[in-house]
Amino acid sequence: MARRSPPQLPASRRGVVSFRWKLIFGAISASLCALALLSIHYHRQSRPIPSLSAARSRIPLQKYSGDRPKMAFLFLARLDLPLDFLWDRFFKGGDERNLSIYVHSTPGFTFDEDTTRSHFFHNRQLKNSIEVVWGEASMIAAERLLLASALEDPSNQRFLLLSDSCVPLYDFGYIYTYLMSSPKSFLDSFLDTKDQRYTMKMFPVIPKEKWRKGSQWISLIRSHAEVIVNDDTVFPVFQKFCKRSLPLDPTKKWLYLKHRRHNCIPDEHYVQTLLTMRGLESEMERRTVTYTTWNLLAKKAEAKSWHPLTFTSDNSGAKEIEEIKKINHVYYETEYRTEWCRANSKPVPCFLFARKFTRGAAMRLLSEGLVESSTDTTTTS
């Protein structure tokens, strides 16, 4: 039996169907083009945190063979440096060939005769600085930019991250000898058993057993600074999951729940976790050299606040400073660990710097000569 051919539409009907399909395909194409344009516009407006791949290619990774290694002072500033007059005196007490200075400030801010009282900071701001938001990955992005800039100078062998409210507790020579005599980084790092900032969404890139916490204010050897700047696996995880949560408003709870993101406070976890994951804990003195006190506030209700004690002209005299200088160990309650402070296997005071100091407190330190080395302090020389 012969097979029947399928029925054919009249020529006029076929023309109508073809025209309809053309309209449909045209609408789809127009929609795709519009989405593409919107995507381009969005990415231009969102200003993502810049990659360090370009900076990484300029970083000299060779070992330093010179005889004048430098300490790189990396200042993370909100805008200007209100304690520049104290740092000016500090840097004048050292050899300029042994130090370098880098400042991350608000994009567009320039350190010159109009904005700083110290020539040491003139034009020391990063040209590629970014807007920094506390509690988000932009904080550690700024730290990485500082480290990347400092690593371009092969003479820089120690890297000190400091805030705009930090002050030195000793003179330049003492701090230089203290840090240069040790082959290790000074990095506050501990396991917090009560921590709720880790999320399993970070796994498997960041295993929970490698999650660490510690002070943001670090002192690094060069190889550890290179690890941080060259990291392209752990940092993206912090970018993705470390977001500030919206404040909980009982009248808008649904909005809070809809937009809530996990807030892991990246500056208290990133460096510690990364170096632990790289198996470098044996190359650390697991403590910070920058003193902060969180439990000396007058009111018990404020003792657990997010903000540390502020030093003013009233509580920054010789007695208070000497008490800080006498501290020779740090106890980590969550690990039942006592960290006795050493540099190159020798007992030393734990802290070289302190924060948060007001202008009045810094002026008192300067006028009373409280940033000089103490004659009864064990040195590392």
GROMACS .gro file of C-alpha atoms in nm:
model
  381
    1MET     CA    1   0.000   0.000   0.000
    2ALA     CA    2   0.139   0.335  -0.098
    3ARG     CA    3   0.220   0.573   0.189
    4ARG     CA    4   0.021   0.894   0.190
    5SER     CA    5   0.206   1.221   0.187
    6PRO     CA    6   0.133   1.447   0.486
    7PRO     CA    7  -0.128   1.710   0.415
    8GLN     CA    8   0.015   2.037   0.291
    9LEU     CA    9  -0.097   2.379   0.420
   10PRO     CA   10  -0.211   2.625   0.162
   11ALA     CA   11   0.058   2.866   0.053
   12SER     CA   12  -0.121   3.158   0.221
   13ARG     CA   13  -0.137   2.970   0.557
   14ARG     CA   14   0.232   2.875   0.535
   15GLY     CA   15   0.320   3.243   0.492
   16VAL     CA   16   0.127   3.340   0.804
   17VAL     CA   17   0.294   3.067   1.014
   18SER     CA   18   0.640   3.166   0.888
   19PHE     CA   19   0.572   3.529   0.972
   20ARG     CA   20   0.461   3.439   1.326
   21TRP     CA   21   0.775   3.236   1.389
   22LYS     CA   22   0.987   3.525   1.266
   23LEU     CA   23   0.813   3.755   1.515
   24ILE     CA   24   0.874   3.507   1.799
   25PHE     CA   25   1.242   3.462   1.714
   26GLY     CA   26   1.283   3.836   1.678
   27ALA     CA   27   1.132   3.899   2.021
   28ILE     CA   28   1.359   3.637   2.179
   29SER     CA   29   1.666   3.786   2.014
   30ALA     CA   30   1.573   4.135   2.131
   31SER     CA   31   1.522   4.010   2.487
   32LEU     CA   32   1.862   3.838   2.490
   33CYS     CA   33   2.032   4.155   2.364
   34ALA     CA   34   1.860   4.360   2.634
   35LEU     CA   35   1.971   4.116   2.904
   36ALA     CA   36   2.327   4.128   2.775
   37LEU     CA   37   2.329   4.509   2.786
   38LEU     CA   38   2.187   4.508   3.138
   39SER     CA   39   2.452   4.259   3.248
   40ILE     CA   40   2.730   4.476   3.108
   41HIS     CA   41   2.583   4.784   3.277
   42TYR     CA   42   2.551   4.600   3.609
   43HIS     CA   43   2.910   4.479   3.610
   44ARG     CA   44   3.033   4.826   3.525
   45GLN     CA   45   2.840   4.975   3.814
   46SER     CA   46   2.910   4.707   4.077
   47ARG     CA   47   3.286   4.773   4.095
   48PRO     CA   48   3.396   4.428   4.218
   49ILE     CA   49   3.701   4.388   4.439
   50PRO     CA   50   4.002   4.393   4.203
   51SER     CA   51   4.204   4.082   4.134
   52LEU     CA   52   4.569   4.070   4.234
   53SER     CA   53   4.674   3.863   3.932
   54ALA     CA   54   4.832   4.165   3.764
   55ALA     CA   55   5.011   4.272   4.083
   56ARG     CA   56   5.126   3.915   4.143
   57SER     CA   57   5.321   3.907   3.817
   58ARG     CA   58   5.528   4.204   3.940
   59ILE     CA   59   5.615   4.057   4.279
   60PRO     CA   60   5.981   3.953   4.305
   61LEU     CA   61   5.979   3.606   4.461
   62GLN     CA   62   6.357   3.565   4.483
   63LYS     CA   63   6.531   3.548   4.819
   64TYR     CA   64   6.681   3.871   4.946
   65SER     CA   65   7.060   3.869   4.939
   66GLY     CA   66   7.128   4.225   5.061
   67ASP     CA   67   7.261   4.331   5.399
   68ARG     CA   68   6.996   4.593   5.486
   69PRO     CA   69   6.657   4.417   5.515
   70LYS     CA   70   6.364   4.652   5.563
   71MET     CA   71   6.054   4.651   5.778
   72ALA     CA   72   5.748   4.749   5.577
   73PHE     CA   73   5.495   4.949   5.780
   74LEU     CA   74   5.150   4.894   5.629
   75PHE     CA   75   4.888   5.139   5.756
   76LEU     CA   76   4.520   5.064   5.707
   77ALA     CA   77   4.359   5.407   5.743
   78ARG     CA   78   4.002   5.534   5.722
   79LEU     CA   79   4.124   5.861   5.571
   80ASP     CA   80   4.426   6.041   5.715
   81LEU     CA   81   4.666   5.934   5.992
   82PRO     CA   82   4.572   6.133   6.304
   83LEU     CA   83   4.878   6.010   6.497
   84ASP     CA   84   5.129   6.098   6.224
   85PHE     CA   85   5.319   6.332   6.459
   86LEU     CA   86   5.404   6.041   6.690
   87TRP     CA   87   5.508   5.816   6.402
   88ASP     CA   88   5.722   6.098   6.265
   89ARG     CA   89   5.925   6.100   6.587
   90PHE     CA   90   5.942   5.719   6.580
   91PHE     CA   91   6.072   5.701   6.222
   92LYS     CA   92   6.324   5.980   6.285
   93GLY     CA   93   6.474   5.761   6.556
   94GLY     CA   94   6.559   5.489   6.304
   95ASP     CA   95   6.758   5.450   5.987
   96GLU     CA   96   6.543   5.531   5.685
   97ARG     CA   97   6.731   5.266   5.487
   98ASN     CA   98   6.574   5.002   5.716
   99LEU     CA   99   6.211   5.094   5.666
  100SER     CA  100   5.943   5.150   5.407
  101ILE     CA  101   5.589   5.288   5.444
  102TYR     CA  102   5.263   5.211   5.264
  103VAL     CA  103   4.918   5.351   5.340
  104HIS     CA  104   4.580   5.227   5.223
  105SER     CA  105   4.329   5.509   5.248
  106THR     CA  106   4.006   5.617   5.080
  107PRO     CA  107   4.041   5.620   4.701
  108GLY     CA  108   4.160   5.959   4.582
  109PHE     CA  109   4.307   6.071   4.915
  110THR     CA  110   4.665   6.201   4.892
  111PHE     CA  111   4.920   6.240   5.169
  112ASP     CA  112   5.101   6.570   5.117
  113GLU     CA  113   5.185   6.892   5.301
  114ASP     CA  114   4.816   6.971   5.345
  115THR     CA  115   4.706   6.635   5.485
  116THR     CA  116   4.994   6.511   5.702
  117ARG     CA  117   5.244   6.663   5.941
  118SER     CA  118   5.514   6.406   5.856
  119HIS     CA  119   5.717   6.391   5.537
  120PHE     CA  120   5.752   6.016   5.590
  121PHE     CA  121   5.394   5.973   5.465
  122HIS     CA  122   5.414   6.202   5.163
  123ASN     CA  123   5.280   6.016   4.858
  124ARG     CA  124   5.291   5.684   5.041
  125GLN     CA  125   4.924   5.610   4.970
  126LEU     CA  126   4.831   5.326   4.735
  127LYS     CA  127   4.712   5.441   4.394
  128ASN     CA  128   4.483   5.136   4.363
  129SER     CA  129   4.304   5.162   4.698
  130ILE     CA  130   3.940   5.051   4.731
  131GLU     CA  131   3.639   5.140   4.943
  132VAL     CA  132   3.653   4.930   5.261
  133VAL     CA  133   3.347   4.809   5.450
  134TRP     CA  134   3.393   4.661   5.797
  135GLY     CA  135   3.278   4.300   5.818
  136GLU     CA  136   3.320   4.231   5.448
  137ALA     CA  137   3.596   4.092   5.227
  138SER     CA  138   3.699   4.440   5.115
  139MET     CA  139   3.889   4.467   5.445
  140ILE     CA  140   4.120   4.178   5.362
  141ALA     CA  141   4.132   4.289   4.999
  142ALA     CA  142   4.287   4.616   5.120
  143GLU     CA  143   4.538   4.421   5.329
  144ARG     CA  144   4.634   4.214   5.025
  145LEU     CA  145   4.684   4.531   4.821
  146LEU     CA  146   4.919   4.668   5.086
  147LEU     CA  147   5.117   4.344   5.093
  148ALA     CA  148   5.133   4.330   4.712
  149SER     CA  149   5.273   4.682   4.695
  150ALA     CA  150   5.531   4.614   4.966
  151LEU     CA  151   5.641   4.287   4.804
  152GLU     CA  152   5.751   4.478   4.494
  153ASP     CA  153   6.056   4.588   4.694
  154PRO     CA  154   6.277   4.279   4.752
  155SER     CA  155   6.442   4.455   5.047
  156ASN     CA  156   6.120   4.434   5.248
  157GLN     CA  157   6.155   4.128   5.472
  158ARG     CA  158   5.907   4.200   5.753
  159PHE     CA  159   5.554   4.327   5.701
  160LEU     CA  160   5.366   4.503   5.984
  161LEU     CA  161   4.995   4.570   5.948
  162LEU     CA  162   4.888   4.867   6.161
  163SER     CA  163   4.570   5.067   6.211
  164ASP     CA  164   4.545   5.446   6.212
  165SER     CA  165   4.508   5.433   6.594
  166CYS     CA  166   4.818   5.221   6.662
  167VAL     CA  167   5.121   5.352   6.848
  168PRO     CA  168   5.469   5.203   6.900
  169LEU     CA  169   5.563   5.117   7.258
  170TYR     CA  170   5.940   5.116   7.194
  171ASP     CA  171   6.184   5.296   6.972
  172PHE     CA  172   6.260   5.190   6.616
  173GLY     CA  173   6.587   5.015   6.694
  174TYR     CA  174   6.434   4.788   6.957
  175ILE     CA  175   6.139   4.688   6.739
  176TYR     CA  176   6.362   4.629   6.437
  177THR     CA  177   6.594   4.400   6.632
  178TYR     CA  178   6.301   4.220   6.798
  179LEU     CA  179   6.133   4.128   6.469
  180MET     CA  180   6.436   4.074   6.251
  181SER     CA  181   6.594   3.836   6.501
  182SER     CA  182   6.308   3.589   6.461
  183PRO     CA  183   6.261   3.370   6.150
  184LYS     CA  184   5.888   3.346   6.223
  185SER     CA  185   5.576   3.551   6.166
  186PHE     CA  186   5.393   3.689   6.469
  187LEU     CA  187   5.034   3.591   6.408
  188ASP     CA  188   4.754   3.558   6.659
  189SER     CA  189   4.589   3.226   6.564
  190PHE     CA  190   4.369   2.995   6.767
  191LEU     CA  191   4.080   2.752   6.744
  192ASP     CA  192   3.761   2.901   6.885
  193THR     CA  193   3.540   2.613   6.999
  194LYS     CA  194   3.244   2.850   7.049
  195ASP     CA  195   3.280   3.000   6.704
  196GLN     CA  196   2.963   3.020   6.492
  197ARG     CA  197   3.109   3.207   6.197
  198TYR     CA  198   3.217   2.906   5.994
  199THR     CA  199   2.959   2.770   5.752
  200MET     CA  200   2.966   2.429   5.586
  201LYS     CA  201   2.910   2.609   5.256
  202MET     CA  202   3.284   2.687   5.273
  203PHE     CA  203   3.362   2.316   5.257
  204PRO     CA  204   3.556   2.154   5.093
  205VAL     CA  205   3.772   2.455   5.004
  206ILE     CA  206   3.805   2.545   5.373
  207PRO     CA  207   3.781   2.241   5.605
  208LYS     CA  208   3.628   2.320   5.942
  209GLU     CA  209   3.927   2.180   6.130
  210LYS     CA  210   4.149   2.441   5.959
  211TRP     CA  211   3.927   2.736   6.053
  212ARG     CA  212   4.118   2.975   6.280
  213LYS     CA  213   4.057   3.306   6.453
  214GLY     CA  214   4.289   3.583   6.564
  215SER     CA  215   4.383   3.949   6.566
  216GLN     CA  216   4.390   4.136   6.237
  217TRP     CA  217   4.715   4.312   6.331
  218ILE     CA  218   4.995   4.085   6.214
  219SER     CA  219   5.369   4.081   6.153
  220LEU     CA  220   5.472   3.857   5.864
  221ILE     CA  221   5.788   3.718   5.717
  222ARG     CA  222   5.818   3.760   5.339
  223SER     CA  223   5.728   3.404   5.239
  224HIS     CA  224   5.400   3.426   5.431
  225ALA     CA  225   5.316   3.762   5.270
  226GLU     CA  226   5.370   3.597   4.930
  227VAL     CA  227   5.130   3.315   5.021
  228ILE     CA  228   4.857   3.567   5.106
  229VAL     CA  229   4.897   3.776   4.792
  230ASN     CA  230   4.919   3.471   4.564
  231ASP     CA  231   4.611   3.305   4.711
  232ASP     CA  232   4.333   3.259   4.457
  233THR     CA  233   4.135   2.978   4.623
  234VAL     CA  234   4.059   3.075   4.984
  235PHE     CA  235   4.005   3.448   4.929
  236PRO     CA  236   3.712   3.397   4.684
  237VAL     CA  237   3.535   3.188   4.950
  238PHE     CA  238   3.558   3.478   5.196
  239GLN     CA  239   3.430   3.713   4.925
  240LYS     CA  240   3.128   3.491   4.871
  241PHE     CA  241   3.027   3.411   5.228
  242CYS     CA  242   3.151   3.700   5.443
  243LYS     CA  243   2.876   3.959   5.418
  244ARG     CA  244   2.734   4.200   5.669
  245SER     CA  245   2.391   4.098   5.793
  246LEU     CA  246   2.109   4.350   5.793
  247PRO     CA  247   2.010   4.472   6.142
  248LEU     CA  248   1.727   4.273   6.290
  249ASP     CA  249   1.417   4.493   6.295
  250PRO     CA  250   1.121   4.307   6.452
  251THR     CA  251   0.881   4.490   6.220
  252LYS     CA  252   1.077   4.379   5.912
  253LYS     CA  253   1.188   4.032   6.011
  254TRP     CA  254   1.085   3.888   5.675
  255LEU     CA  255   1.318   4.131   5.499
  256TYR     CA  256   1.604   4.039   5.732
  257LEU     CA  257   1.555   3.668   5.673
  258LYS     CA  258   1.535   3.719   5.298
  259HIS     CA  259   1.860   3.913   5.268
  260ARG     CA  260   2.063   3.771   5.555
  261ARG     CA  261   2.413   3.655   5.466
  262HIS     CA  262   2.668   3.469   5.676
  263ASN     CA  263   2.900   3.718   5.847
  264CYS     CA  264   3.232   3.559   5.932
  265ILE     CA  265   3.430   3.882   6.007
  266PRO     CA  266   3.700   3.806   5.744
  267ASP     CA  267   3.980   4.016   5.895
  268GLU     CA  268   3.973   3.797   6.208
  269HIS     CA  269   3.992   3.469   6.016
  270TYR     CA  270   4.137   3.495   5.667
  271VAL     CA  271   4.514   3.510   5.721
  272GLN     CA  272   4.506   3.267   6.013
  273THR     CA  273   4.296   3.013   5.822
  274LEU     CA  274   4.493   3.044   5.499
  275LEU     CA  275   4.836   2.991   5.659
  276THR     CA  276   4.701   2.702   5.866
  277MET     CA  277   4.565   2.539   5.551
  278ARG     CA  278   4.909   2.577   5.392
  279GLY     CA  279   5.068   2.390   5.685
  280LEU     CA  280   5.266   2.690   5.811
  281GLU     CA  281   5.170   2.699   6.180
  282SER     CA  282   5.518   2.578   6.279
  283GLU     CA  283   5.658   2.893   6.117
  284MET     CA  284   5.453   3.122   6.341
  285GLU     CA  285   5.474   3.270   6.685
  286ARG     CA  286   5.101   3.228   6.738
  287ARG     CA  287   5.042   3.567   6.899
  288THR     CA  288   5.010   3.927   6.793
  289VAL     CA  289   5.262   4.197   6.881
  290THR     CA  290   4.987   4.462   6.895
  291TYR     CA  291   4.812   4.506   7.228
  292THR     CA  292   4.435   4.547   7.248
  293THR     CA  293   4.224   4.514   7.559
  294TRP     CA  294   3.858   4.412   7.540
  295ASN     CA  295   3.777   4.354   7.907
  296LEU     CA  296   3.875   4.668   8.097
  297LEU     CA  297   3.565   4.875   8.029
  298ALA     CA  298   3.400   5.041   8.325
  299LYS     CA  299   3.057   4.890   8.284
  300LYS     CA  300   3.001   4.516   8.284
  301ALA     CA  301   2.728   4.558   8.025
  302GLU     CA  302   2.988   4.702   7.787
  303ALA     CA  303   3.261   4.448   7.859
  304LYS     CA  304   3.159   4.226   7.571
  305SER     CA  305   3.110   4.502   7.317
  306TRP     CA  306   3.269   4.490   6.974
  307HIS     CA  307   3.495   4.783   7.051
  308PRO     CA  308   3.819   4.770   7.252
  309LEU     CA  309   3.918   5.010   7.524
  310THR     CA  310   4.016   5.353   7.393
  311PHE     CA  311   4.330   5.509   7.541
  312THR     CA  312   4.294   5.878   7.619
  313SER     CA  313   4.526   6.126   7.786
  314ASP     CA  314   4.382   6.015   8.122
  315ASN     CA  315   4.467   5.644   8.100
  316SER     CA  316   4.784   5.641   7.891
  317GLY     CA  317   5.045   5.742   8.145
  318ALA     CA  318   5.364   5.570   8.254
  319LYS     CA  319   5.182   5.326   8.482
  320GLU     CA  320   4.947   5.198   8.211
  321ILE     CA  321   5.219   5.170   7.948
  322GLU     CA  322   5.457   4.986   8.181
  323GLU     CA  323   5.181   4.738   8.267
  324ILE     CA  324   5.149   4.654   7.897
  325LYS     CA  325   5.527   4.620   7.861
  326LYS     CA  326   5.543   4.375   8.151
  327ILE     CA  327   5.314   4.121   7.984
  328ASN     CA  328   5.525   3.816   7.895
  329HIS     CA  329   5.262   3.555   7.804
  330VAL     CA  330   4.917   3.519   7.652
  331TYR     CA  331   4.661   3.257   7.757
  332TYR     CA  332   4.422   3.113   7.498
  333GLU     CA  333   4.124   2.985   7.688
  334THR     CA  334   3.963   2.788   7.405
  335GLU     CA  335   4.282   2.585   7.350
  336TYR     CA  336   4.402   2.578   7.712
  337ARG     CA  337   4.728   2.711   7.569
  338THR     CA  338   4.973   2.954   7.722
  339GLU     CA  339   5.191   3.128   7.467
  340TRP     CA  340   5.511   3.246   7.633
  341CYS     CA  341   5.644   3.538   7.437
  342ARG     CA  342   5.973   3.468   7.265
  343ALA     CA  343   6.170   3.599   6.971
  344ASN     CA  344   6.449   3.379   6.837
  345SER     CA  345   6.396   3.151   7.141
  346LYS     CA  346   6.462   3.434   7.388
  347PRO     CA  347   6.205   3.568   7.638
  348VAL     CA  348   6.072   3.908   7.532
  349PRO     CA  349   5.780   4.138   7.618
  350CYS     CA  350   5.474   4.032   7.422
  351PHE     CA  351   5.374   4.364   7.271
  352LEU     CA  352   5.554   4.619   7.054
  353PHE     CA  353   5.249   4.827   6.959
  354ALA     CA  354   4.912   4.912   7.111
  355ARG     CA  355   4.573   5.048   7.003
  356LYS     CA  356   4.328   5.234   7.012
  357PHE     CA  357   4.495   5.566   7.098
  358THR     CA  358   4.347   5.914   7.065
  359ARG     CA  359   4.547   6.222   6.970
  360GLY     CA  360   4.554   6.327   7.335
  361ALA     CA  361   4.694   5.991   7.440
  362ALA     CA  362   4.959   6.000   7.167
  363MET     CA  363   5.063   6.351   7.269
  364ARG     CA  364   5.108   6.231   7.627
  365LEU     CA  365   5.321   5.937   7.514
  366LEU     CA  366   5.539   6.175   7.318
  367SER     CA  367   5.573   6.442   7.585
  368GLU     CA  368   5.656   6.190   7.859
  369GLY     CA  369   5.895   5.984   7.645
  370LEU     CA  370   5.694   5.665   7.689
  371VAL     CA  371   5.785   5.505   7.354
  372GLU     CA  372   6.151   5.460   7.436
  373SER     CA  373   6.313   5.125   7.516
  374SER     CA  374   6.312   5.042   7.884
  375THR     CA  375   6.653   4.982   8.040
  376ASP     CA  376   6.529   4.676   8.230
  377THR     CA  377   6.361   4.512   7.932
  378THR     CA  378   6.518   4.197   7.790
  379THR     CA  379   6.623   4.264   7.434
  380THR     CA  380   6.681   4.023   7.150
  381SER     CA  381   7.025   4.145   7.058
   0.00000   0.00000   0.00000
